[in-house]
XYZ file of C-alpha atoms in Angstrom:
405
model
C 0.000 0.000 0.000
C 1.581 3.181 -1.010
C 1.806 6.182 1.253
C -1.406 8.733 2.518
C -1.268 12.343 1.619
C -3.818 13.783 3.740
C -5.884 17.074 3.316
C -6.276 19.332 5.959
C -10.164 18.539 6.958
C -8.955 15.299 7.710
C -6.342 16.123 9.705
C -8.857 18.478 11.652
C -11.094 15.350 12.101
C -8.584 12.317 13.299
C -4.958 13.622 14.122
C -4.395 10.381 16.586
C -1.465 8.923 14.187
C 0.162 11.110 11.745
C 3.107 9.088 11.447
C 4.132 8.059 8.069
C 1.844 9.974 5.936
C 2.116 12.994 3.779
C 0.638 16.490 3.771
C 1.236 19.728 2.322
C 2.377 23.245 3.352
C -0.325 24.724 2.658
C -1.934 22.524 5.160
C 0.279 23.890 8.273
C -0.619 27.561 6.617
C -4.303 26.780 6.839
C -4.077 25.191 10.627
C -2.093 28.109 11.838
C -4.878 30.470 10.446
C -7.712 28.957 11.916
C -5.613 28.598 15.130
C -5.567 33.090 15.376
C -9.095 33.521 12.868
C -11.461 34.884 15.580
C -14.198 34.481 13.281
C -14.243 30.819 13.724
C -15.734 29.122 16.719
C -13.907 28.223 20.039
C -14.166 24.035 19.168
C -12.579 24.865 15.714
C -9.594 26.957 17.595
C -9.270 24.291 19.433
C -9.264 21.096 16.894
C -6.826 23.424 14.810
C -4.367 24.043 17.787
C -4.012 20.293 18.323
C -3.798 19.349 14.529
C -0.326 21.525 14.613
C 0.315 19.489 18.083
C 0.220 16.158 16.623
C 2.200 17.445 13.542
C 4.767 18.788 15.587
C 4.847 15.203 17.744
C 5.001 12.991 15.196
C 6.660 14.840 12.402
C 4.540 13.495 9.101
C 6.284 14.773 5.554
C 5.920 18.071 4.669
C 5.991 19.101 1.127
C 6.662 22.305 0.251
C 3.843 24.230 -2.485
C 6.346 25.471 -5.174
C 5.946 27.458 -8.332
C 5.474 24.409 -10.503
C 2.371 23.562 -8.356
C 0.517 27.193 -9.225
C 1.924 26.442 -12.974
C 0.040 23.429 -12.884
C -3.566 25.440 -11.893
C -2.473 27.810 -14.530
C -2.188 25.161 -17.551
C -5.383 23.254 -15.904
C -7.321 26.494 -16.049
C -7.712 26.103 -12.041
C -8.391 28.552 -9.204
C -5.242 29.116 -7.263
C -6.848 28.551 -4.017
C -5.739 26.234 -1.515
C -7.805 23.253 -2.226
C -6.127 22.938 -5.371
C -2.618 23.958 -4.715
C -2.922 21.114 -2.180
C -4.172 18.583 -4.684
C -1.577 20.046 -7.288
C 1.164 19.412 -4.137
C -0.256 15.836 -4.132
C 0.255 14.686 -7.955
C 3.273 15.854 -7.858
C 4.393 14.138 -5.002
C 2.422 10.894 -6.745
C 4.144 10.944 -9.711
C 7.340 11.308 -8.147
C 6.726 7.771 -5.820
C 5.348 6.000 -8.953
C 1.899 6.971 -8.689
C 1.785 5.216 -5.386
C 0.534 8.131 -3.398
C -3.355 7.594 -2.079
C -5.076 11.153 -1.591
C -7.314 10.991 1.536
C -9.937 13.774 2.276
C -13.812 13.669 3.598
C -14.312 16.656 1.018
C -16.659 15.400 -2.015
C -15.676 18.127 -4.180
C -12.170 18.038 -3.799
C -12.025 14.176 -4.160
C -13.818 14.592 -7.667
C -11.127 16.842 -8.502
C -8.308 15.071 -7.346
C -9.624 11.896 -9.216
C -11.202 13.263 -12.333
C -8.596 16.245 -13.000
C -5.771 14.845 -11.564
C -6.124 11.126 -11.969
C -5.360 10.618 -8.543
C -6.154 7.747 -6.040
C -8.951 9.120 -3.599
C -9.927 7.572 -0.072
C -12.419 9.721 1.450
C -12.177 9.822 5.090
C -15.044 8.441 7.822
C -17.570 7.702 5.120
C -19.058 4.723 4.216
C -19.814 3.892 0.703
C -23.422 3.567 -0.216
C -23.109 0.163 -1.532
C -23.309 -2.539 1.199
C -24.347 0.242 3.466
C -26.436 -1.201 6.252
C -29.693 -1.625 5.939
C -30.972 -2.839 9.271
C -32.472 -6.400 8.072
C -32.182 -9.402 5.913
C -34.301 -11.739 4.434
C -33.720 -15.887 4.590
C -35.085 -18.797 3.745
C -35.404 -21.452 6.532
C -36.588 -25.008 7.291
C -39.410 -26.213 9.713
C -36.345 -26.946 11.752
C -34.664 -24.411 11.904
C -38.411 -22.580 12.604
C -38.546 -25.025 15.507
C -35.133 -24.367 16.355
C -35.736 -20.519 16.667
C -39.247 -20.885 18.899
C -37.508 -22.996 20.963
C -37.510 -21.585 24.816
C -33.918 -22.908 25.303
C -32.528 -21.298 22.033
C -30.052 -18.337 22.128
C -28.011 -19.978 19.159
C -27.817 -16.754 16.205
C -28.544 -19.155 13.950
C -28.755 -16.355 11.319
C -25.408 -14.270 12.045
C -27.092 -11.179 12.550
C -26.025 -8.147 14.544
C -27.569 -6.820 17.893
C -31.250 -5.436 16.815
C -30.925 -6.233 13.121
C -34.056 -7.600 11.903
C -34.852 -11.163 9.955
C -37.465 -11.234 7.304
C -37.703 -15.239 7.108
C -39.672 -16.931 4.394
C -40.466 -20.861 4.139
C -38.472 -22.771 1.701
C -41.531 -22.493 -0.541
C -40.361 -18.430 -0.441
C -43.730 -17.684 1.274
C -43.682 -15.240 4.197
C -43.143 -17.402 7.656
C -42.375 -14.415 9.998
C -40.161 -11.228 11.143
C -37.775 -11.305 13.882
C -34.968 -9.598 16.221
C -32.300 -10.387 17.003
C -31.564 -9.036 20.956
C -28.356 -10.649 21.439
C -29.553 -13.162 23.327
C -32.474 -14.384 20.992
C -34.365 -14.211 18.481
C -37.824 -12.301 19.379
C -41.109 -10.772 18.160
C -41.245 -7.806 16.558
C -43.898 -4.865 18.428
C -46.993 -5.435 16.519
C -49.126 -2.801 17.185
C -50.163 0.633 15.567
C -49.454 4.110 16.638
C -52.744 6.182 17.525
C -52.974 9.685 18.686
C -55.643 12.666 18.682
C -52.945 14.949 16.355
C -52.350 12.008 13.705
C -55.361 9.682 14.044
C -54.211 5.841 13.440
C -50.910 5.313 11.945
C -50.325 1.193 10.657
C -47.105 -0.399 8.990
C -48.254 -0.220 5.322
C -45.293 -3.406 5.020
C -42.974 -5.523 7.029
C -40.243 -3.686 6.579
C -42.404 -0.593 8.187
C -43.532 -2.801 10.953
C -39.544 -3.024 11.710
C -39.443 0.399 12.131
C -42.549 0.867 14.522
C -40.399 -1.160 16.562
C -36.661 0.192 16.287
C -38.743 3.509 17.645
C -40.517 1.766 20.824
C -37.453 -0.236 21.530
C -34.366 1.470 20.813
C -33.054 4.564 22.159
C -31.731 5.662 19.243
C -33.209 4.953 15.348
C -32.558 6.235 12.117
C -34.378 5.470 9.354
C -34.053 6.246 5.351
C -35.067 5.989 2.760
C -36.803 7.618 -0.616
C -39.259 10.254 -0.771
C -42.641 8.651 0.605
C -41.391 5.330 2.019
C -42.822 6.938 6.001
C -39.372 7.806 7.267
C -41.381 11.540 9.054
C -44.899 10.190 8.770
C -43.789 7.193 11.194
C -41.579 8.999 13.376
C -43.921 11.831 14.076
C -46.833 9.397 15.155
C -45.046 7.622 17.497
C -44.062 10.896 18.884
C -47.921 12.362 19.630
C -48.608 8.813 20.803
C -45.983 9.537 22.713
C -46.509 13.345 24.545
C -50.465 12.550 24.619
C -49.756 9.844 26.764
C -47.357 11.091 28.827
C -44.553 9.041 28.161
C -42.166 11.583 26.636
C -42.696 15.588 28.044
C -41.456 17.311 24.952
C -40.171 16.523 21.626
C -37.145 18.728 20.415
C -36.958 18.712 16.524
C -33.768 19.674 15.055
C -33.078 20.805 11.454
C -30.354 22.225 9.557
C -30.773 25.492 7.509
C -29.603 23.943 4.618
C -31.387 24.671 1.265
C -32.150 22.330 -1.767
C -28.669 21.829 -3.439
C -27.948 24.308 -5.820
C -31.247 26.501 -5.266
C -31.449 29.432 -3.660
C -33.517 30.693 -0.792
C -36.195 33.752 -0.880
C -34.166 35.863 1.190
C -34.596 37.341 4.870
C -37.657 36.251 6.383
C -39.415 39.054 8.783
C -41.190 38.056 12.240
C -40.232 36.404 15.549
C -37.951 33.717 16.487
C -40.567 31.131 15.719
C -41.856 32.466 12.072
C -38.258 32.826 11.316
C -37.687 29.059 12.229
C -40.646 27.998 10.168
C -40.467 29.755 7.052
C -36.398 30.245 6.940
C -36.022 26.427 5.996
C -37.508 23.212 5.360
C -39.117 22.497 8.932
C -41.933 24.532 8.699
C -43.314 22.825 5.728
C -42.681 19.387 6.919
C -44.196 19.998 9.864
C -47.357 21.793 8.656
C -47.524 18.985 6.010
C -47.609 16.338 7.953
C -49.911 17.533 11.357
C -52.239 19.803 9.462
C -51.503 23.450 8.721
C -48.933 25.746 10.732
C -51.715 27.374 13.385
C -51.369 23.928 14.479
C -47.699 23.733 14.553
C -47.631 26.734 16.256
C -50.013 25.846 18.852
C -47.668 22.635 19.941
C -44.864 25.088 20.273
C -47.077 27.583 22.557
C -47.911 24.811 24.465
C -44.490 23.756 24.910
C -45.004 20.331 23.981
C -42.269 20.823 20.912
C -39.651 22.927 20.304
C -37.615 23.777 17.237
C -33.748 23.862 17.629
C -31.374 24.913 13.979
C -28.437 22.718 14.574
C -26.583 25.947 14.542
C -27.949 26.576 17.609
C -26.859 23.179 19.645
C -24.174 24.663 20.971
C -25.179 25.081 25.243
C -28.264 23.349 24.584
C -29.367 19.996 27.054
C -32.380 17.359 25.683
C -34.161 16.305 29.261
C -34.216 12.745 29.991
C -38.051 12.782 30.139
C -38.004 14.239 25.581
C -37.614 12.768 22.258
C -35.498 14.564 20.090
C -36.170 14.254 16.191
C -33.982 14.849 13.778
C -35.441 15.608 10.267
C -33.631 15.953 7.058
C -30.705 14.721 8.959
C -28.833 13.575 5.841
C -27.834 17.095 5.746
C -26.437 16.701 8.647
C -22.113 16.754 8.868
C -19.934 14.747 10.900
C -19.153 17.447 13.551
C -22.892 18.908 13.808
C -24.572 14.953 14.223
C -21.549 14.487 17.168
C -22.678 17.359 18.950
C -26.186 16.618 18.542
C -25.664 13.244 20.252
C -23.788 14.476 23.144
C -26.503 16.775 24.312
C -28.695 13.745 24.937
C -29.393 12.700 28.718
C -29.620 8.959 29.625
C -33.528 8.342 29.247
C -34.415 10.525 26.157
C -34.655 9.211 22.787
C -33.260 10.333 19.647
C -34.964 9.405 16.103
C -33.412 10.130 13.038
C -34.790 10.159 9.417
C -33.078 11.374 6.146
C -32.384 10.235 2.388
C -28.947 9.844 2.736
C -29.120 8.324 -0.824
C -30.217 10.552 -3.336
C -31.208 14.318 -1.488
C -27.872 15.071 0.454
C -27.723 18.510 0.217
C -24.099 18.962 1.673
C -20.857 17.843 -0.023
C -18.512 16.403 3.112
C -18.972 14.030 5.794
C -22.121 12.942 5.684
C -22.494 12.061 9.770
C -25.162 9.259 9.140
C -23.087 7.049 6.970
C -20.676 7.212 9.159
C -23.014 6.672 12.228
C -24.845 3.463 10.969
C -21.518 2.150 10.374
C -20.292 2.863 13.779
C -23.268 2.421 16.015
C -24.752 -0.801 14.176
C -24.324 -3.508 16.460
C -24.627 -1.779 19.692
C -27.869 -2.565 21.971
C -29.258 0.960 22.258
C -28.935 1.456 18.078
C -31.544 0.672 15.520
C -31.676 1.658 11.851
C -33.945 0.178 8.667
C -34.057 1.318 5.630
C -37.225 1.881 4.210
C -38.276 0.944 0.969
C -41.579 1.512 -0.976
C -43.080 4.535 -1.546
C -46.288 4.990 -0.539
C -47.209 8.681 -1.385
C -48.547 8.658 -5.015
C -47.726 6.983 -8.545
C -46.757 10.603 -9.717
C -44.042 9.956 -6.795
C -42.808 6.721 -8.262
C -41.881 8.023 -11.691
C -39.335 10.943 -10.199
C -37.194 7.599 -9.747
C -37.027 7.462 -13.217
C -35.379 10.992 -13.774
């Protein structure tokens, strides 16, 4: 395996082991600015200041940007910003090792340019690649015995190798449905079977096995995240359990949490007039969704009066504490990054749960670190972690054939 040249965001993220790889100067000039840019925030200060601590500890390659570097931009037709003076840094190092050289960054856009400009070798750092992604479930074929086997008091064997809370849709060796199933780590068990029903949202039923999964990832797990494509349930589920939820009492308050991030490559209407709440409804997605989905926004507004939910932009996390006794929802959280889903998590409390819901697929709005790929990858397996991807949509035929564009 040749040798890592790494761009500066992933230093920033994961600066454990820099021993042995390669960066640029261009890099350290970056760092150092962020280190003394008082427009950036305290955390970033910080991650900066120990990026140039683990460089100066253990002493990666440097490479210096030289004048053949900007020539290259010049001939390539390229900005001259740093971005590209690193990748420029980075072929020539490559072609100087043999075209050994592996460029490593968690930017999208500067991976395409690095491969499809500059030929290079990408890795992109702390995502997962959509293919093979986890999925929460599998489906098998089984025996009557191995039926028998798995009804069986006594049994805790996995006879189906799956991970803590991954789901088994099993069919008969005829292929006919036989039953769905959890595995708990211990056994195999039944999956919750009942609907959600509240005054806000009426009666809300798995339309499919797969969204039967789901109802249960959200009663049993404390945290889920579910995607999917447009109309497959990923809010309409979510948000049912959650007025079953605060009309019963279970859960006080639900927290919903939203990024202000706009359809890629469309631009917004401008500065919206009004109070903090219009402002939170109108500046972004949210207010839509949730106007959409439980009736018109008087409504929405009234469950905010009454403090039963609250609205929080991720770019307001920082200082902010979800109760033990809430559910936090995160919508559109495909759009959420690496740093802003971290810092989402670890204002949880033990006893509140935290529901996720995106299409991290096909309407990813941001370019870098997608945090969800990288947190089904991470968190699948664990006891407290559920995730399904949801399949069919159920919203119209007119739906369907936007798959086809």
């Amino acid at each position: 395996m040749g040798k890592k040249f790494l761009d500066t965001n992933v230093i920033l993220e994961n600066n454990s082991d820099l021993t042995n790889v390669i960066i640029s100067s261009k890099t350290i000039e970056e760092l150092e600015s962020i280190k003394s840019n008082r427009n950036k925030s305290d955390e970033i200060q910080y991650t900066a200041r120990q990026a140039v601590k683990a460089i100066m500890r253990d002493k990666p390659e440097v490479v210096v940007v030289t004048e053949d570097d900007y020539n290259t931009l010049s001939e390539m037709k390229l900005e001259s910003n740093n971005d590209n003076l690193i990748i420029a840094t980075a072929k020539r190092v490559n072609l100087e090792n043999e075209n050994s050289v592996i460029f490593v960054t968690n930017d999208y856009l500067c991976g395409l340019i690095a491969e499809n400009y500059f030929e290079l070798t990408v890795e992109r750092s702390g995502e997962v690649s959509q293919e093979g992604l986890y999925k929460g479930y599998k489906t098998v074929t089984s025996t009557d015995e191995e039926l028998a086997q798995i009804y069986s008091k006594d049994n805790y064997e996995n006879i189906f190798d799956c991970l803590v809370n991954e789901y088994v849709i099993v069919n008969d060796t005829d292929g006919n449905f036989a039953d769905v199933l959890k595995w708990t780590g211990m056994n195999y068990a039944s999956v919750y079977n009942k609907n959600f029903k509240s005054r806000q949202l009426g009666v809300c039923k798995p339309l499919d096995t797969i969204q039967r999964m789901a109802f249960d990832s959200l009663v049993n797990n404390d945290i889920t995240v579910l995607y999917g494509r447009s109309g497959s349930g990923k809010t309409t589920i979510p948000l049912s359990y959650i007025m079953q939820c605060l009309e019963s009492g279970k859960y006080k308050k639900c927290y919903i949490v939203y990024s202000y991030e706009t359809l890629k490559n469309q631009k917004t209407l401008g500065y919206v007039k009004g109070d903090d709440i219009t402002k939170k409804l109108h500046s972004s997605s949210i207010g839509n969704i949730l106007s959409t989905k439980l009736g018109d926004m008087t409504e929405v507004e009234r469950l905010i009066m009454s403090n039963q939910i609250e609205i929080i932009p991720t770019a307001e996390l920082r200082g902010v504490e979800f109760s033990s006794d809430s559910i936090v929802f995160s919508t559109e959280a495909q759009n959420l990054d690496n740093y802003a889903l971290k810092t989402l998590i670890q204002r949880c409390k033990t006893g509140s749960k935290l529901i996720l819901e995106g299409d991290i697929l096909e309407q990813c709005d941001i370019t870098r670190g997608v945090g969800l790929f990288r947190m089904i990858d991470v968190y699948a397996n664990h006891s407290c972690f559920g995730c399904i991807k949801l399949k069919n949509n159920y919203r119209s035929e007119i739906g369907e054939l936007a798959d086809l564009l």
